[in-house]
PDB file of C-alpha atoms in Angstrom:
ATOM      1  CA  SER A   1     286.881 144.923 261.241  1.00  0.00           C
ATOM      2  CA  PHE A   2     286.328 143.471 264.928  1.00  0.00           C
ATOM      3  CA  VAL A   3     283.413 143.605 267.276  1.00  0.00           C
ATOM      4  CA  SER A   4     283.185 142.591 270.882  1.00  0.00           C
ATOM      5  CA  GLY A   5     279.701 142.036 272.209  1.00  0.00           C
ATOM      6  CA  ASN A   6     276.859 139.648 272.359  1.00  0.00           C
ATOM      7  CA  ILE A   7     276.309 137.805 269.042  1.00  0.00           C
ATOM      8  CA  ASN A   8     272.595 137.571 269.599  1.00  0.00           C
ATOM      9  CA  GLU A   9     272.323 141.229 269.677  1.00  0.00           C
ATOM     10  CA  TYR A  10     274.926 142.259 266.742  1.00  0.00           C
ATOM     11  CA  VAL A  11     273.474 142.567 263.153  1.00  0.00           C
ATOM     12  CA  PRO A  12     276.429 143.214 261.000  1.00  0.00           C
ATOM     13  CA  PRO A  13     276.010 145.614 258.105  1.00  0.00           C
ATOM     14  CA  GLU A  14     277.002 142.686 255.674  1.00  0.00           C
ATOM     15  CA  ALA A  15     277.655 139.342 255.746  1.00  0.00           C
ATOM     16  CA  PRO A  16     281.148 138.170 257.144  1.00  0.00           C
ATOM     17  CA  ASP A  17     283.626 136.170 255.486  1.00  0.00           C
ATOM     18  CA  MET A  18     285.040 134.644 258.691  1.00  0.00           C
ATOM     19  CA  VAL A  19     283.518 134.039 262.447  1.00  0.00           C
ATOM     20  CA  ILE A  20     286.143 133.392 264.981  1.00  0.00           C
ATOM     21  CA  SER A  21     285.083 132.657 268.493  1.00  0.00           C
ATOM     22  CA  LEU A  22     287.786 131.689 271.066  1.00  0.00           C
ATOM     23  CA  HIS A  23     286.853 130.155 274.404  1.00  0.00           C
ATOM     24  CA  ALA A  24     283.144 130.925 274.078  1.00  0.00           C
ATOM     25  CA  CYS A  25     281.985 129.198 277.168  1.00  0.00           C
ATOM     26  CA  ASP A  26     279.408 126.276 277.243  1.00  0.00           C
ATOM     27  CA  ILE A  27     276.442 127.256 274.702  1.00  0.00           C
ATOM     28  CA  ALA A  28     278.085 130.506 273.811  1.00  0.00           C
ATOM     29  CA  THR A  29     280.062 128.648 271.018  1.00  0.00           C
ATOM     30  CA  ASP A  30     276.735 127.255 269.424  1.00  0.00           C
ATOM     31  CA  TYR A  31     275.162 130.757 269.239  1.00  0.00           C
ATOM     32  CA  ALA A  32     278.543 131.875 267.541  1.00  0.00           C
ATOM     33  CA  LEU A  33     278.054 128.722 265.220  1.00  0.00           C
ATOM     34  CA  TYR A  34     274.485 129.260 264.714  1.00  0.00           C
ATOM     35  CA  HIS A  35     274.902 132.735 263.718  1.00  0.00           C
ATOM     36  CA  ALA A  36     277.699 131.814 261.333  1.00  0.00           C
ATOM     37  CA  ILE A  37     275.795 129.028 259.589  1.00  0.00           C
ATOM     38  CA  ASN A  38     272.606 131.475 259.369  1.00  0.00           C
ATOM     39  CA  ARG A  39     274.605 134.109 257.365  1.00  0.00           C
ATOM     40  CA  ASN A  40     276.345 131.117 255.287  1.00  0.00           C
ATOM     41  CA  VAL A  41     279.827 132.397 256.502  1.00  0.00           C
ATOM     42  CA  LYS A  42     282.522 131.121 254.353  1.00  0.00           C
ATOM     43  CA  TYR A  43     285.051 130.282 257.320  1.00  0.00           C
ATOM     44  CA  ILE A  44     284.561 129.576 260.906  1.00  0.00           C
ATOM     45  CA  LEU A  45     287.320 129.050 263.421  1.00  0.00           C
ATOM     46  CA  SER A  46     285.813 128.308 266.921  1.00  0.00           C
ATOM     47  CA  VAL A  47     287.684 127.112 269.841  1.00  0.00           C
ATOM     48  CA  PRO A  48     285.135 125.878 272.410  1.00  0.00           C
ATOM     49  CA  CYS A  49     285.545 125.976 276.074  1.00  0.00           C
ATOM     50  CA  CYS A  50     283.513 124.781 279.076  1.00  0.00           C
ATOM     51  CA  GLN A  51     281.124 122.327 277.500  1.00  0.00           C
ATOM     52  CA  HIS A  52     278.968 121.420 280.415  1.00  0.00           C
ATOM     53  CA  GLU A  53     275.481 121.131 278.348  1.00  0.00           C
ATOM     54  CA  LEU A  54     275.579 117.661 277.297  1.00  0.00           C
ATOM     55  CA  ASN A  55     277.210 116.473 280.787  1.00  0.00           C
ATOM     56  CA  LYS A  56     274.158 117.605 282.472  1.00  0.00           C
ATOM     57  CA  GLN A  57     272.108 115.936 280.009  1.00  0.00           C
ATOM     58  CA  PHE A  58     273.948 112.545 279.126  1.00  0.00           C
ATOM     59  CA  HIS A  59     271.977 109.247 280.290  1.00  0.00           C
ATOM     60  CA  SER A  60     273.075 105.861 278.678  1.00  0.00           C
ATOM     61  CA  GLU A  61     271.417 102.299 279.840  1.00  0.00           C
ATOM     62  CA  GLU A  62     273.948 100.473 277.733  1.00  0.00           C
ATOM     63  CA  LEU A  63     276.994 102.751 278.890  1.00  0.00           C
ATOM     64  CA  SER A  64     275.844 103.375 282.732  1.00  0.00           C
ATOM     65  CA  CYS A  65     279.021 102.710 283.961  1.00  0.00           C
ATOM     66  CA  ILE A  66     280.419 106.187 282.504  1.00  0.00           C
ATOM     67  CA  GLU A  67     278.118 107.788 284.747  1.00  0.00           C
ATOM     68  CA  ASP A  68     279.882 106.298 287.669  1.00  0.00           C
ATOM     69  CA  TYR A  69     282.973 108.177 286.890  1.00  0.00           C
ATOM     70  CA  GLY A  70     282.280 112.116 286.675  1.00  0.00           C
ATOM     71  CA  LEU A  71     285.569 112.693 285.413  1.00  0.00           C
ATOM     72  CA  ILE A  72     285.188 110.236 282.567  1.00  0.00           C
ATOM     73  CA  GLN A  73     281.630 111.291 281.695  1.00  0.00           C
ATOM     74  CA  GLU A  74     282.738 115.201 281.699  1.00  0.00           C
ATOM     75  CA  ARG A  75     285.242 114.391 279.198  1.00  0.00           C
ATOM     76  CA  PHE A  76     283.288 111.897 276.925  1.00  0.00           C
ATOM     77  CA  CYS A  77     280.937 114.898 276.857  1.00  0.00           C
ATOM     78  CA  VAL A  78     283.387 117.331 275.694  1.00  0.00           C
ATOM     79  CA  LEU A  79     284.589 115.432 272.919  1.00  0.00           C
ATOM     80  CA  LEU A  80     280.690 114.298 272.147  1.00  0.00           C
ATOM     81  CA  THR A  81     279.539 117.995 272.348  1.00  0.00           C
ATOM     82  CA  ASP A  82     282.514 118.996 269.726  1.00  0.00           C
ATOM     83  CA  MET A  83     281.747 115.810 267.082  1.00  0.00           C
ATOM     84  CA  ILE A  84     277.946 116.950 267.225  1.00  0.00           C
ATOM     85  CA  ARG A  85     278.939 120.366 266.348  1.00  0.00           C
ATOM     86  CA  ALA A  86     281.124 119.299 263.476  1.00  0.00           C
ATOM     87  CA  GLU A  87     278.306 117.144 262.170  1.00  0.00           C
ATOM     88  CA  LEU A  88     275.846 119.860 262.549  1.00  0.00           C
ATOM     89  CA  LEU A  89     278.264 121.778 260.406  1.00  0.00           C
ATOM     90  CA  LYS A  90     278.530 119.172 258.126  1.00  0.00           C
ATOM     91  CA  SER A  91     274.945 118.984 257.773  1.00  0.00           C
ATOM     92  CA  ARG A  92     274.663 122.426 256.600  1.00  0.00           C
ATOM     93  CA  ASN A  93     277.169 122.180 253.724  1.00  0.00           C
ATOM     94  CA  TYR A  94     280.444 122.918 255.325  1.00  0.00           C
ATOM     95  CA  ASN A  95     283.690 121.039 255.167  1.00  0.00           C
ATOM     96  CA  VAL A  96     284.929 120.572 258.936  1.00  0.00           C
ATOM     97  CA  GLN A  97     287.981 119.608 260.572  1.00  0.00           C
ATOM     98  CA  LEU A  98     288.523 119.123 264.483  1.00  0.00           C
ATOM     99  CA  LEU A  99     292.613 120.021 265.195  1.00  0.00           C
ATOM    100  CA  GLU A 100     294.656 119.953 267.986  1.00  0.00           C
ATOM    101  CA  PHE A 101     296.109 123.360 268.048  1.00  0.00           C
ATOM    102  CA  VAL A 102     297.837 123.877 271.374  1.00  0.00           C
ATOM    103  CA  ASP A 103     299.842 121.429 273.083  1.00  0.00           C
ATOM    104  CA  LEU A 104     298.235 119.529 276.005  1.00  0.00           C
ATOM    105  CA  SER A 105     300.752 120.913 278.322  1.00  0.00           C
ATOM    106  CA  HIS A 106     299.422 124.027 278.139  1.00  0.00           C
ATOM    107  CA  THR A 107     295.631 123.715 277.943  1.00  0.00           C
ATOM    108  CA  PRO A 108     293.309 120.890 278.116  1.00  0.00           C
ATOM    109  CA  LYS A 109     291.090 123.313 275.722  1.00  0.00           C
ATOM    110  CA  ASN A 110     293.074 122.763 272.496  1.00  0.00           C
ATOM    111  CA  VAL A 111     290.310 121.803 269.909  1.00  0.00           C
ATOM    112  CA  LEU A 112     289.778 123.926 266.994  1.00  0.00           C
ATOM    113  CA  ILE A 113     286.818 123.343 264.663  1.00  0.00           C
ATOM    114  CA  ARG A 114     287.522 124.795 261.503  1.00  0.00           C
ATOM    115  CA  ALA A 115     284.772 124.783 258.716  1.00  0.00           C
ATOM    116  CA  GLU A 116     284.729 126.237 255.151  1.00  0.00           C
ATOM    117  CA  LEU A 117     281.410 126.626 253.503  1.00  0.00           C
ATOM    118  CA  ARG A 118     281.361 124.067 250.214  1.00  0.00           C
ATOM    119  CA  ASN A 119     281.128 125.877 247.082  1.00  0.00           C
ATOM    120  CA  SER A 120     278.369 123.499 245.901  1.00  0.00           C
ATOM    121  CA  ALA A 121     275.834 121.699 247.696  1.00  0.00           C
ATOM    122  CA  GLN A 122     276.880 118.134 248.670  1.00  0.00           C
ATOM    123  CA  THR A 123     274.192 114.924 248.661  1.00  0.00           C
ATOM    124  CA  ASP A 124     275.261 113.560 252.036  1.00  0.00           C
ATOM    125  CA  CYS A 125     274.629 116.507 254.317  1.00  0.00           C
ATOM    126  CA  ARG A 126     271.385 114.632 255.506  1.00  0.00           C
ATOM    127  CA  LYS A 127     273.571 111.887 256.920  1.00  0.00           C
ATOM    128  CA  HIS A 128     275.229 114.248 259.239  1.00  0.00           C
ATOM    129  CA  LEU A 129     272.045 115.284 260.577  1.00  0.00           C
ATOM    130  CA  ALA A 130     270.889 111.811 260.900  1.00  0.00           C
ATOM    131  CA  ASN A 131     274.115 110.840 262.948  1.00  0.00           C
ATOM    132  CA  VAL A 132     273.749 113.447 265.358  1.00  0.00           C
ATOM    133  CA  GLU A 133     269.883 112.457 265.889  1.00  0.00           C
ATOM    134  CA  LYS A 134     271.031 109.043 266.577  1.00  0.00           C
ATOM    135  CA  ILE A 135     273.448 110.057 268.865  1.00  0.00           C
ATOM    136  CA  MET A 136     270.726 112.313 270.756  1.00  0.00           C
ATOM    137  CA  GLN A 137     268.417 109.388 270.955  1.00  0.00           C
ATOM    138  CA  LYS A 138     271.073 107.118 272.218  1.00  0.00           C
ATOM    139  CA  TYR A 139     272.547 109.065 274.899  1.00  0.00           C
ATOM    140  CA  SER A 140     269.146 111.487 275.622  1.00  0.00           C
ATOM    141  CA  LEU A 141     270.840 114.437 274.631  1.00  0.00           C
ATOM    142  CA  THR A 142     269.218 117.845 272.999  1.00  0.00           C
ATOM    143  CA  PRO A 143     272.133 120.032 272.127  1.00  0.00           C
ATOM    144  CA  THR A 144     271.800 123.715 271.948  1.00  0.00           C
ATOM    145  CA  LEU A 145     273.200 124.141 268.309  1.00  0.00           C
ATOM    146  CA  TYR A 146     270.535 121.344 267.318  1.00  0.00           C
ATOM    147  CA  LYS A 147     267.633 123.129 268.505  1.00  0.00           C
ATOM    148  CA  LEU A 148     268.967 126.439 267.042  1.00  0.00           C
ATOM    149  CA  LEU A 149     269.167 125.015 263.660  1.00  0.00           C
ATOM    150  CA  GLN A 150     265.652 123.452 263.858  1.00  0.00           C
ATOM    151  CA  LYS A 151     263.941 127.376 263.942  1.00  0.00           C
TER     152      LYS A 151
END
């Protein structure tokens, strides 16, 4: 069945097998991923959109020149946002792929996060969380999905 509504208010009668979020703006993608992770959803397909959160937070002494070019900073932060999401999914025992699924001539928002929950626990999950924490420290970031998963 398909349900439309606010993901924070929806309580499924049973755990879903798959969660799909299409063009969930800014941190709405993080909430969709968070609820999927907490319900141990087997498959996640997410197409993020309007990733502004990290662009507002980004700061780097070493790469201060990025901050001189708004367009470059915005695009860098969009890619950084999706990479962080992928690493956080991996830290929760998901196999993750980031895929381009629509030609750039049609839309610049064409990254698909495809995740599948592993059948058995992997020993490298903590390294993915450590990767995220290094990036957060290096660029002065606090992503919503990270905060949600710390609850």
